[in-house]
Amino acid sequence: MAVGLGTSMWSGVSGLLANSTKMSTIGNNLANVNTVGFKGARTDFMDLMSADVGTAAGVKQIGRGVRVGTVVSDFSQGGLETTSENLDMAISGNGFFMVKQKSQVGSNGKMLNTGNTTNYYTRAGNFSFDSDGYLTSPQGLAVQGWKVDQDRMDSADAAGTVLSQVPVTGEIQDIRLTQFTSPAKATSSMTMVTQLDSDTTSQNTRTVGTDYYSAMTAQWNGTSSPAMPSTAYGYQTTMKVYDENGSPHTLTTYYDKITSSDGKDYWEYCVTCDPSEDGRIDSAGNPIAGTATAGLLMTGTMTFDSSGSLENMSSYTLQASNAVGGAFNNTQWAAASVKNGYPVFTANFKSVSGASFTDSPNALNIALNVGLSNKKGFVAGANGTLLSAADTSGDPLDLVSFNPATTTVNSTVTTSYATSSSTVFSSQNGYTSGLLTSVSVDADGILTGTFSNGQTQKLWALALANFTNTQGLSRQGSNLYAATLESGQGTTNRANTGSVGSISGNTLETSNVDMATEMVSMILTQRGFEANSKTITTVDSMLSEVIQLKR
């Protein structure tokens, strides 16, 4: 009997121990109810081995108590809390941020030490940049990611290609800012979409044989002020562009209606800059600045159908073989080169050697987009590619033009309706230098820098890890987990790809502990503890009765 009562007492003791452990889990959950990215846990019990006892009904079993079976982590999604910090991040869905001790690199670029190579994983995205430019956790661990491939980004931008995903290069590494300035970028393309009043008439006397298609352009005189007489054009519009050093320059485009013929409207246009800023050198090696041609960069025509829609165009620039500064000479202007479907011109603002003509090796050309493009370039007119051929005949067939079969009409395009002339849309892709002002993150985990010149640049892509068995992760404190043999090493992906979720910027994931649930569990655990303690006191009383039998 004493042995049986002792067993009963130890059953009660096992209950006390198990419920004490569960209370510790509940207490830890409640203590971390406001911890960023914390994942709660619960304690599950299992019974101990049972003892066989003989009964009138045969051999039966009596349990020997309880023990802690496992502690299960709850990796369900926590709430998302909006913050004012750009670098606060939360994962919506599966996955963990990857952090590790940051590597140290000397001034010579060589690795001083690789730090602790152990990767840690966390759901707490309260990151910030330290004094060395590393993106770090509050513990000073470096956040991991891939560097964005700027070369591929620039190539795609130059080719007008839309990438399905931001390209990255190299291996996963410490995210670190090393570029705090945005270098100046020379303008390489400009869009100038206008509405030209079809009811206007030409402001110039146009003579077949001399200047039929270039009468307005012929009025330009880079040695006068203004260089273009106000009576020579029907409309003008301006745009600011940038040279390779980031200095701004104003381009002015002038328009004048040529004629209406066979249900079509023909307009002349020319693109100009301040004559004093023209840095081109003519074929004789003399500066074009200071001559009548100074500042005259491109001329051409636009052809509109009877409904006012742009159907074709021509563009001419100075040709390198015989360009000489002086009065406008249409024999020196030939069909413009085409890049990515758009005609190009150059001003050589910085007077760079070998950069004065669009086919020069060092030329920084600017592509003009009025709404039409043709990657095959201009087709020669009936009598060649010189502007003089069209001026001499006055025949539109002598103008260079795009092949209609291979011409693309953009959604935003120059028109000629019976309404007043205006600029519909204008843009260019150059800018001056700027300083980094902020960094933000998007849903795909791309860190983007914003600079004081208004430009943005994609810098890094966050690396997220996911595990098949998240229950096998080892809690390391400080909101960190470490991989174990049970969890495996996990798989890494970019946000919004594979099995990992998306990133929310200016957001933190709150603890997923439900206080109401924990309070109910606490009450049940307390009652369980009390019941097991009652078992012990009852068995003690029974043992006392046994001892009293001796008296």
Short mmCIF file of C-alpha atoms in Angstrom, two decimals, residues 107-515:
data_model
loop_
_atom_site.label_atom_id
_atom_site.label_comp_id
_atom_site.label_asym_id
_atom_site.label_seq_id
_atom_site.Cartn_x
_atom_site.Cartn_y
_atom_site.Cartn_z
CA SER A 107 41.11 50.60 -46.49
CA ASN A 108 43.01 48.54 -49.08
CA GLY A 109 39.84 46.67 -49.95
CA LYS A 110 41.03 43.39 -48.44
CA MET A 111 38.97 41.42 -45.95
CA LEU A 112 40.19 41.91 -42.39
CA ASN A 113 37.90 39.24 -41.02
CA THR A 114 34.81 37.47 -42.17
CA GLY A 115 33.11 37.74 -38.80
CA ASN A 116 30.95 34.97 -37.39
CA THR A 117 29.82 33.13 -40.51
CA THR A 118 26.70 31.79 -38.80
CA ASN A 119 23.53 33.07 -40.39
CA TYR A 120 20.73 34.04 -38.05
CA TYR A 121 17.10 34.47 -38.98
CA THR A 122 14.54 36.92 -37.69
CA ARG A 123 11.05 38.26 -38.28
CA ALA A 124 11.88 41.56 -36.59
CA GLY A 125 12.54 44.11 -39.33
CA ASN A 126 13.49 47.14 -37.23
CA PHE A 127 16.69 47.83 -39.19
CA SER A 128 18.86 50.92 -39.61
CA PHE A 129 22.14 51.95 -41.25
CA ASP A 130 25.16 52.20 -38.96
CA SER A 131 28.05 54.66 -39.24
CA ASP A 132 29.86 52.34 -41.69
CA GLY A 133 26.91 52.16 -44.05
CA TYR A 134 25.80 48.63 -43.09
CA LEU A 135 22.10 47.86 -42.80
CA THR A 136 21.95 46.31 -39.35
CA SER A 137 19.61 44.85 -36.75
CA PRO A 138 19.43 46.38 -33.24
CA GLN A 139 22.11 43.86 -32.23
CA GLY A 140 24.50 45.19 -34.90
CA LEU A 141 24.17 42.19 -37.20
CA ALA A 142 24.33 42.93 -40.92
CA VAL A 143 21.23 42.25 -43.01
CA GLN A 144 21.93 40.03 -46.02
CA GLY A 145 21.00 40.54 -49.66
CA TRP A 146 22.12 40.75 -53.27
CA LYS A 147 23.59 43.82 -54.97
CA VAL A 148 21.49 45.16 -57.86
CA ASP A 149 23.21 44.79 -61.26
CA GLN A 150 23.43 48.45 -62.33
CA ASP A 151 25.06 47.60 -65.66
CA ARG A 152 22.10 45.48 -66.74
CA MET A 153 19.71 48.14 -65.47
CA ASP A 154 21.47 50.84 -67.51
CA SER A 155 21.61 48.63 -70.63
CA ALA A 156 17.91 47.87 -70.41
CA ASP A 157 17.11 51.56 -69.89
CA ALA A 158 19.21 52.55 -72.90
CA ALA A 159 17.51 49.93 -75.07
CA GLY A 160 14.04 50.80 -73.81
CA THR A 161 13.60 47.26 -72.49
CA VAL A 162 11.26 46.58 -69.58
CA LEU A 163 12.74 44.00 -67.19
CA SER A 164 10.39 41.54 -65.51
CA GLN A 165 12.55 41.56 -62.37
CA VAL A 166 15.28 43.80 -60.99
CA PRO A 167 18.57 42.03 -61.91
CA VAL A 168 21.07 41.19 -59.17
CA THR A 169 24.71 40.18 -59.25
CA GLY A 170 27.09 38.18 -57.06
CA GLU A 171 26.39 36.16 -53.94
CA ILE A 172 24.39 36.99 -50.84
CA GLN A 173 26.43 39.48 -48.81
CA ASP A 174 26.21 42.21 -46.19
CA ILE A 175 23.96 45.05 -47.36
CA ARG A 176 26.12 48.16 -47.25
CA LEU A 177 25.82 51.62 -48.75
CA THR A 178 29.04 52.74 -50.38
CA GLN A 179 27.61 55.25 -52.85
CA PHE A 180 26.07 58.29 -51.22
CA THR A 181 25.95 60.45 -54.36
CA SER A 182 24.17 60.13 -57.65
CA PRO A 183 26.55 61.14 -60.46
CA ALA A 184 25.32 63.51 -63.13
CA LYS A 185 23.85 61.98 -66.25
CA ALA A 186 23.88 63.61 -69.66
CA THR A 187 20.54 63.78 -71.44
CA SER A 188 20.36 61.02 -74.04
CA SER A 189 16.69 61.22 -74.95
CA MET A 190 13.98 63.85 -74.90
CA THR A 191 10.27 63.63 -75.60
CA MET A 192 8.53 66.67 -77.02
CA VAL A 193 4.89 66.06 -77.88
CA THR A 194 2.93 69.07 -79.06
CA GLN A 195 -0.45 70.02 -80.50
CA LEU A 196 0.04 72.27 -83.56
CA ASP A 197 -2.85 74.47 -84.73
CA SER A 198 -3.88 73.28 -88.19
CA ASP A 199 -5.62 76.61 -88.94
CA THR A 200 -2.39 78.62 -88.91
CA THR A 201 -0.44 79.56 -92.02
CA SER A 202 3.29 79.73 -92.68
CA GLN A 203 5.15 82.67 -91.16
CA ASN A 204 7.78 82.47 -93.91
CA THR A 205 8.01 82.92 -97.66
CA ARG A 206 8.85 79.49 -98.99
CA THR A 207 10.53 79.23 -102.36
CA VAL A 208 10.86 76.05 -104.36
CA GLY A 209 14.46 75.72 -105.42
CA THR A 210 15.99 77.34 -102.35
CA ASP A 211 14.36 76.78 -98.94
CA TYR A 212 10.88 75.34 -99.37
CA TYR A 213 11.12 72.94 -96.39
CA SER A 214 13.69 74.93 -94.37
CA ALA A 215 12.58 78.57 -94.66
CA MET A 216 12.15 78.95 -90.89
CA THR A 217 15.47 77.22 -90.13
CA ALA A 218 17.22 79.51 -92.62
CA GLN A 219 16.12 82.48 -90.50
CA TRP A 220 18.30 81.29 -87.61
CA ASN A 221 21.38 83.43 -86.97
CA GLY A 222 23.55 82.42 -84.04
CA THR A 223 25.30 85.79 -84.06
CA SER A 224 22.08 87.75 -83.46
CA SER A 225 19.91 88.20 -80.39
CA PRO A 226 17.44 86.67 -80.54
CA ALA A 227 18.86 84.10 -82.91
CA MET A 228 15.38 83.24 -84.23
CA PRO A 229 13.23 86.24 -85.20
CA SER A 230 9.86 86.25 -83.45
CA THR A 231 8.15 86.56 -86.86
CA ALA A 232 9.74 83.38 -88.21
CA TYR A 233 7.75 80.74 -86.35
CA GLY A 234 4.19 79.86 -85.38
CA TYR A 235 4.96 78.13 -82.08
CA GLN A 236 7.91 77.41 -79.80
CA THR A 237 8.52 75.28 -76.70
CA THR A 238 11.52 74.85 -74.43
CA MET A 239 13.08 72.07 -72.38
CA LYS A 240 15.97 71.90 -69.92
CA VAL A 241 18.58 69.21 -70.63
CA TYR A 242 21.88 68.33 -68.94
CA ASP A 243 25.42 67.78 -70.13
CA GLU A 244 27.76 65.07 -68.82
CA ASN A 245 28.85 67.30 -65.92
CA GLY A 246 25.27 67.94 -64.81
CA SER A 247 25.10 71.54 -66.05
CA PRO A 248 21.66 72.54 -67.37
CA HIS A 249 21.05 73.84 -70.90
CA THR A 250 17.84 75.05 -72.47
CA LEU A 251 16.75 73.60 -75.81
CA THR A 252 14.12 75.47 -77.82
CA THR A 253 12.10 73.80 -80.55
CA TYR A 254 10.46 76.06 -83.14
CA TYR A 255 7.54 75.11 -85.41
CA ASP A 256 6.12 76.65 -88.56
CA LYS A 257 3.46 75.31 -90.87
CA ILE A 258 4.72 74.74 -94.41
CA THR A 259 1.56 74.01 -96.38
CA SER A 260 -1.61 71.98 -96.72
CA SER A 261 -1.66 69.73 -99.77
CA ASP A 262 -3.69 66.69 -100.84
CA GLY A 263 -5.45 66.58 -97.46
CA LYS A 264 -2.18 66.60 -95.54
CA ASP A 265 -0.51 69.26 -93.40
CA TYR A 266 3.27 69.73 -93.48
CA TRP A 267 5.14 71.42 -90.64
CA GLU A 268 8.77 72.45 -90.31
CA TYR A 269 10.55 72.22 -86.95
CA CYS A 270 14.07 72.91 -85.71
CA VAL A 271 15.79 72.15 -82.40
CA THR A 272 18.20 74.80 -81.06
CA CYS A 273 20.30 75.73 -78.06
CA ASP A 274 21.91 78.93 -76.83
CA PRO A 275 24.51 79.70 -79.56
CA SER A 276 27.14 80.48 -76.91
CA GLU A 277 26.75 76.94 -75.47
CA ASP A 278 27.28 75.16 -78.79
CA GLY A 279 30.59 73.33 -78.35
CA ARG A 280 30.78 71.68 -81.77
CA ILE A 281 33.82 71.92 -84.03
CA ASP A 282 33.24 72.02 -87.79
CA SER A 283 34.96 69.86 -90.40
CA ALA A 284 37.69 72.50 -90.79
CA GLY A 285 38.52 72.33 -87.09
CA ASN A 286 36.97 75.68 -86.23
CA PRO A 287 34.42 76.28 -83.44
CA ILE A 288 30.84 76.58 -84.68
CA ALA A 289 30.12 78.96 -81.80
CA GLY A 290 30.28 82.54 -82.99
CA THR A 291 28.92 81.69 -86.43
CA ALA A 292 25.40 81.92 -87.83
CA THR A 293 24.97 78.14 -87.52
CA ALA A 294 25.83 78.15 -83.81
CA GLY A 295 23.02 76.62 -81.73
CA LEU A 296 21.19 75.04 -84.68
CA LEU A 297 21.10 71.32 -83.82
CA MET A 298 18.40 69.65 -85.94
CA THR A 299 15.79 70.53 -88.51
CA GLY A 300 13.08 68.52 -90.22
CA THR A 301 9.43 68.15 -91.14
CA MET A 302 6.32 66.44 -89.79
CA THR A 303 3.49 65.17 -91.98
CA PHE A 304 -0.09 64.96 -90.66
CA ASP A 305 -3.04 63.24 -92.33
CA SER A 306 -6.44 64.86 -92.87
CA SER A 307 -7.53 63.97 -89.32
CA GLY A 308 -4.52 65.70 -87.78
CA SER A 309 -2.63 62.51 -86.85
CA LEU A 310 1.12 62.37 -87.32
CA GLU A 311 1.94 59.85 -90.04
CA ASN A 312 5.58 60.57 -90.90
CA MET A 313 8.54 62.82 -90.26
CA SER A 314 11.99 63.77 -91.49
CA SER A 315 15.08 64.85 -89.54
CA TYR A 316 18.36 66.38 -90.69
CA THR A 317 21.61 67.16 -88.86
CA LEU A 318 24.97 68.60 -89.89
CA GLN A 319 27.07 65.99 -91.65
CA ALA A 320 30.69 65.66 -90.60
CA SER A 321 32.19 65.60 -94.10
CA ASN A 322 31.57 69.19 -95.16
CA ALA A 323 30.02 71.07 -92.20
CA VAL A 324 31.43 74.57 -91.95
CA GLY A 325 30.23 77.26 -89.59
CA GLY A 326 28.49 80.16 -91.25
CA ALA A 327 25.09 80.93 -92.69
CA PHE A 328 22.61 78.03 -92.92
CA ASN A 329 23.49 75.85 -95.92
CA ASN A 330 21.03 73.06 -96.69
CA THR A 331 23.67 71.13 -98.65
CA GLN A 332 25.46 70.42 -95.35
CA TRP A 333 22.43 68.85 -93.68
CA ALA A 334 21.74 65.14 -94.23
CA ALA A 335 19.36 62.52 -92.83
CA ALA A 336 19.77 62.19 -89.06
CA SER A 337 21.05 58.99 -87.51
CA VAL A 338 18.52 56.95 -85.53
CA LYS A 339 18.98 55.31 -82.14
CA ASN A 340 16.35 52.98 -80.71
CA GLY A 341 13.98 54.24 -83.38
CA TYR A 342 14.39 58.00 -82.75
CA PRO A 343 16.45 60.60 -84.66
CA VAL A 344 19.45 61.97 -82.77
CA PHE A 345 21.42 65.21 -82.63
CA THR A 346 24.32 66.51 -80.56
CA ALA A 347 25.40 69.86 -79.13
CA ASN A 348 28.75 68.82 -77.61
CA PHE A 349 28.19 71.31 -74.78
CA LYS A 350 31.61 70.59 -73.21
CA SER A 351 33.57 70.87 -76.50
CA VAL A 352 34.86 67.30 -76.21
CA SER A 353 37.23 66.19 -78.96
CA GLY A 354 35.62 63.81 -81.44
CA ALA A 355 32.08 64.54 -80.28
CA SER A 356 30.76 67.25 -82.61
CA PHE A 357 28.70 65.09 -84.98
CA THR A 358 26.26 62.29 -84.28
CA ASP A 359 28.56 59.70 -85.85
CA SER A 360 31.64 60.94 -83.95
CA PRO A 361 33.20 58.34 -81.62
CA ASN A 362 32.77 60.41 -78.45
CA ALA A 363 29.43 62.01 -79.27
CA LEU A 364 26.78 62.22 -76.55
CA ASN A 365 23.71 62.19 -78.74
CA ILE A 366 20.20 63.20 -77.75
CA ALA A 367 17.29 61.28 -79.28
CA LEU A 368 14.16 63.26 -80.18
CA ASN A 369 10.79 61.58 -79.60
CA VAL A 370 7.76 63.34 -81.10
CA GLY A 371 5.62 60.20 -81.07
CA LEU A 372 6.99 58.21 -84.01
CA SER A 373 9.79 55.64 -84.03
CA ASN A 374 11.39 53.37 -86.57
CA LYS A 375 14.39 51.27 -85.62
CA LYS A 376 15.35 50.82 -89.28
CA GLY A 377 16.03 54.55 -89.61
CA PHE A 378 15.17 56.98 -92.36
CA VAL A 379 14.59 55.98 -95.97
CA ALA A 380 16.30 58.27 -98.51
CA GLY A 381 14.15 60.59 -100.60
CA ALA A 382 13.81 60.23 -104.36
CA ASN A 383 16.99 62.28 -104.84
CA GLY A 384 19.07 61.25 -101.82
CA THR A 385 19.39 62.12 -98.15
CA LEU A 386 20.33 65.82 -98.31
CA LEU A 387 17.87 68.50 -97.23
CA SER A 388 18.85 70.51 -100.29
CA ALA A 389 17.25 67.90 -102.58
CA ALA A 390 13.81 68.43 -101.02
CA ASP A 391 14.22 72.22 -100.86
CA THR A 392 15.11 72.29 -104.54
CA SER A 393 12.13 70.28 -105.75
CA GLY A 394 9.53 71.19 -103.15
CA ASP A 395 8.33 67.59 -103.52
CA PRO A 396 7.63 65.68 -100.28
CA LEU A 397 8.90 62.54 -101.99
CA ASP A 398 12.38 64.08 -101.80
CA LEU A 399 12.19 64.26 -97.99
CA VAL A 400 13.77 61.43 -96.02
CA SER A 401 11.06 59.53 -94.16
CA PHE A 402 10.19 56.47 -92.13
CA ASN A 403 8.88 53.37 -93.87
CA PRO A 404 5.21 53.28 -92.76
CA ALA A 405 5.28 49.46 -92.65
CA THR A 406 7.89 49.45 -89.87
CA THR A 407 6.94 52.68 -88.09
CA THR A 408 5.52 52.64 -84.57
CA VAL A 409 3.09 55.32 -83.42
CA ASN A 410 3.34 55.92 -79.67
CA SER A 411 0.30 56.34 -77.44
CA THR A 412 1.38 59.96 -76.87
CA VAL A 413 2.11 61.60 -80.20
CA THR A 414 2.26 65.06 -81.75
CA THR A 415 -1.00 66.14 -83.45
CA SER A 416 -2.28 68.94 -85.65
CA TYR A 417 -5.91 69.69 -84.83
CA ALA A 418 -7.94 72.86 -85.28
CA THR A 419 -7.16 74.08 -81.76
CA SER A 420 -4.48 76.40 -80.46
CA SER A 421 -0.88 75.17 -80.36
CA SER A 422 0.38 73.85 -77.03
CA THR A 423 2.89 71.50 -75.44
CA VAL A 424 1.12 68.27 -74.51
CA PHE A 425 3.98 66.40 -72.87
CA SER A 426 7.71 66.88 -72.43
CA SER A 427 10.41 64.94 -70.59
CA GLN A 428 14.10 64.08 -70.70
CA ASN A 429 16.33 61.60 -68.89
CA GLY A 430 19.31 63.71 -67.79
CA TYR A 431 20.00 65.16 -64.37
CA THR A 432 22.58 66.88 -62.24
CA SER A 433 24.45 65.18 -59.40
CA GLY A 434 22.70 64.61 -56.08
CA LEU A 435 23.20 63.39 -52.52
CA LEU A 436 21.44 60.39 -50.97
CA THR A 437 18.53 61.62 -48.87
CA SER A 438 16.62 58.45 -48.00
CA VAL A 439 16.32 54.70 -48.60
CA SER A 440 13.04 52.82 -48.87
CA VAL A 441 11.98 49.23 -49.55
CA ASP A 442 9.25 47.92 -51.84
CA ALA A 443 7.10 44.76 -51.80
CA ASP A 444 9.79 42.84 -53.72
CA GLY A 445 12.41 43.66 -51.11
CA ILE A 446 14.27 46.12 -53.33
CA LEU A 447 16.08 48.87 -51.42
CA THR A 448 15.83 52.09 -53.42
CA GLY A 449 17.83 55.24 -52.75
CA THR A 450 16.33 58.67 -53.28
CA PHE A 451 18.73 61.51 -54.09
CA SER A 452 18.53 65.27 -53.79
CA ASN A 453 18.42 65.61 -57.58
CA GLY A 454 15.06 63.84 -57.62
CA GLN A 455 16.48 60.59 -58.97
CA THR A 456 15.98 57.13 -57.53
CA GLN A 457 18.32 54.18 -57.82
CA LYS A 458 17.71 50.54 -56.97
CA LEU A 459 20.57 49.44 -54.71
CA TRP A 460 20.00 46.05 -53.04
CA ALA A 461 17.58 43.12 -53.00
CA LEU A 462 16.82 41.60 -49.59
CA ALA A 463 17.46 37.89 -49.10
CA LEU A 464 14.73 35.91 -47.31
CA ALA A 465 15.07 32.35 -46.05
CA ASN A 466 12.38 29.74 -45.50
CA PHE A 467 12.43 26.33 -43.83
CA THR A 468 10.40 23.19 -44.38
CA ASN A 469 10.52 22.44 -40.64
CA THR A 470 10.33 25.77 -38.84
CA GLN A 471 9.74 23.89 -35.56
CA GLY A 472 13.35 22.73 -35.79
CA LEU A 473 14.73 26.30 -35.53
CA SER A 474 16.62 27.13 -32.35
CA ARG A 475 15.72 30.33 -30.51
CA GLN A 476 18.87 32.35 -29.82
CA GLY A 477 17.36 35.32 -28.01
CA SER A 478 17.20 38.89 -29.33
CA ASN A 479 14.48 37.82 -31.79
CA LEU A 480 16.96 35.53 -33.55
CA TYR A 481 16.70 31.93 -34.72
CA ALA A 482 19.47 29.59 -35.83
CA ALA A 483 19.20 26.64 -38.19
CA THR A 484 19.65 23.14 -36.79
CA LEU A 485 19.85 19.63 -38.22
CA GLU A 486 16.12 19.30 -37.60
CA SER A 487 15.23 22.51 -39.46
CA GLY A 488 17.77 22.08 -42.25
CA GLN A 489 19.63 25.02 -43.79
CA GLY A 490 16.58 26.38 -45.55
CA THR A 491 16.21 27.93 -48.99
CA THR A 492 16.90 31.54 -49.90
CA ASN A 493 14.77 33.63 -52.22
CA ARG A 494 13.92 37.20 -53.03
CA ALA A 495 10.70 38.58 -51.61
CA ASN A 496 7.57 37.68 -53.55
CA THR A 497 9.24 34.69 -55.19
CA GLY A 498 9.20 30.99 -54.42
CA SER A 499 7.77 30.15 -51.01
CA VAL A 500 8.50 33.48 -49.30
CA GLY A 501 6.16 36.40 -48.84
CA SER A 502 6.31 40.10 -49.69
CA ILE A 503 7.87 43.00 -47.79
CA SER A 504 5.94 45.93 -46.33
CA GLY A 505 7.98 49.10 -45.80
CA ASN A 506 7.33 51.57 -42.98
CA THR A 507 5.84 48.59 -41.15
CA LEU A 508 6.75 46.25 -38.29
CA GLU A 509 5.29 42.85 -37.53
CA THR A 510 3.92 42.78 -34.00
CA SER A 511 4.01 39.82 -31.61
CA ASN A 512 1.51 37.11 -32.54
CA VAL A 513 0.74 36.40 -28.86
CA ASP A 514 -3.00 36.62 -28.14
CA MET A 515 -3.36 37.96 -24.62
#
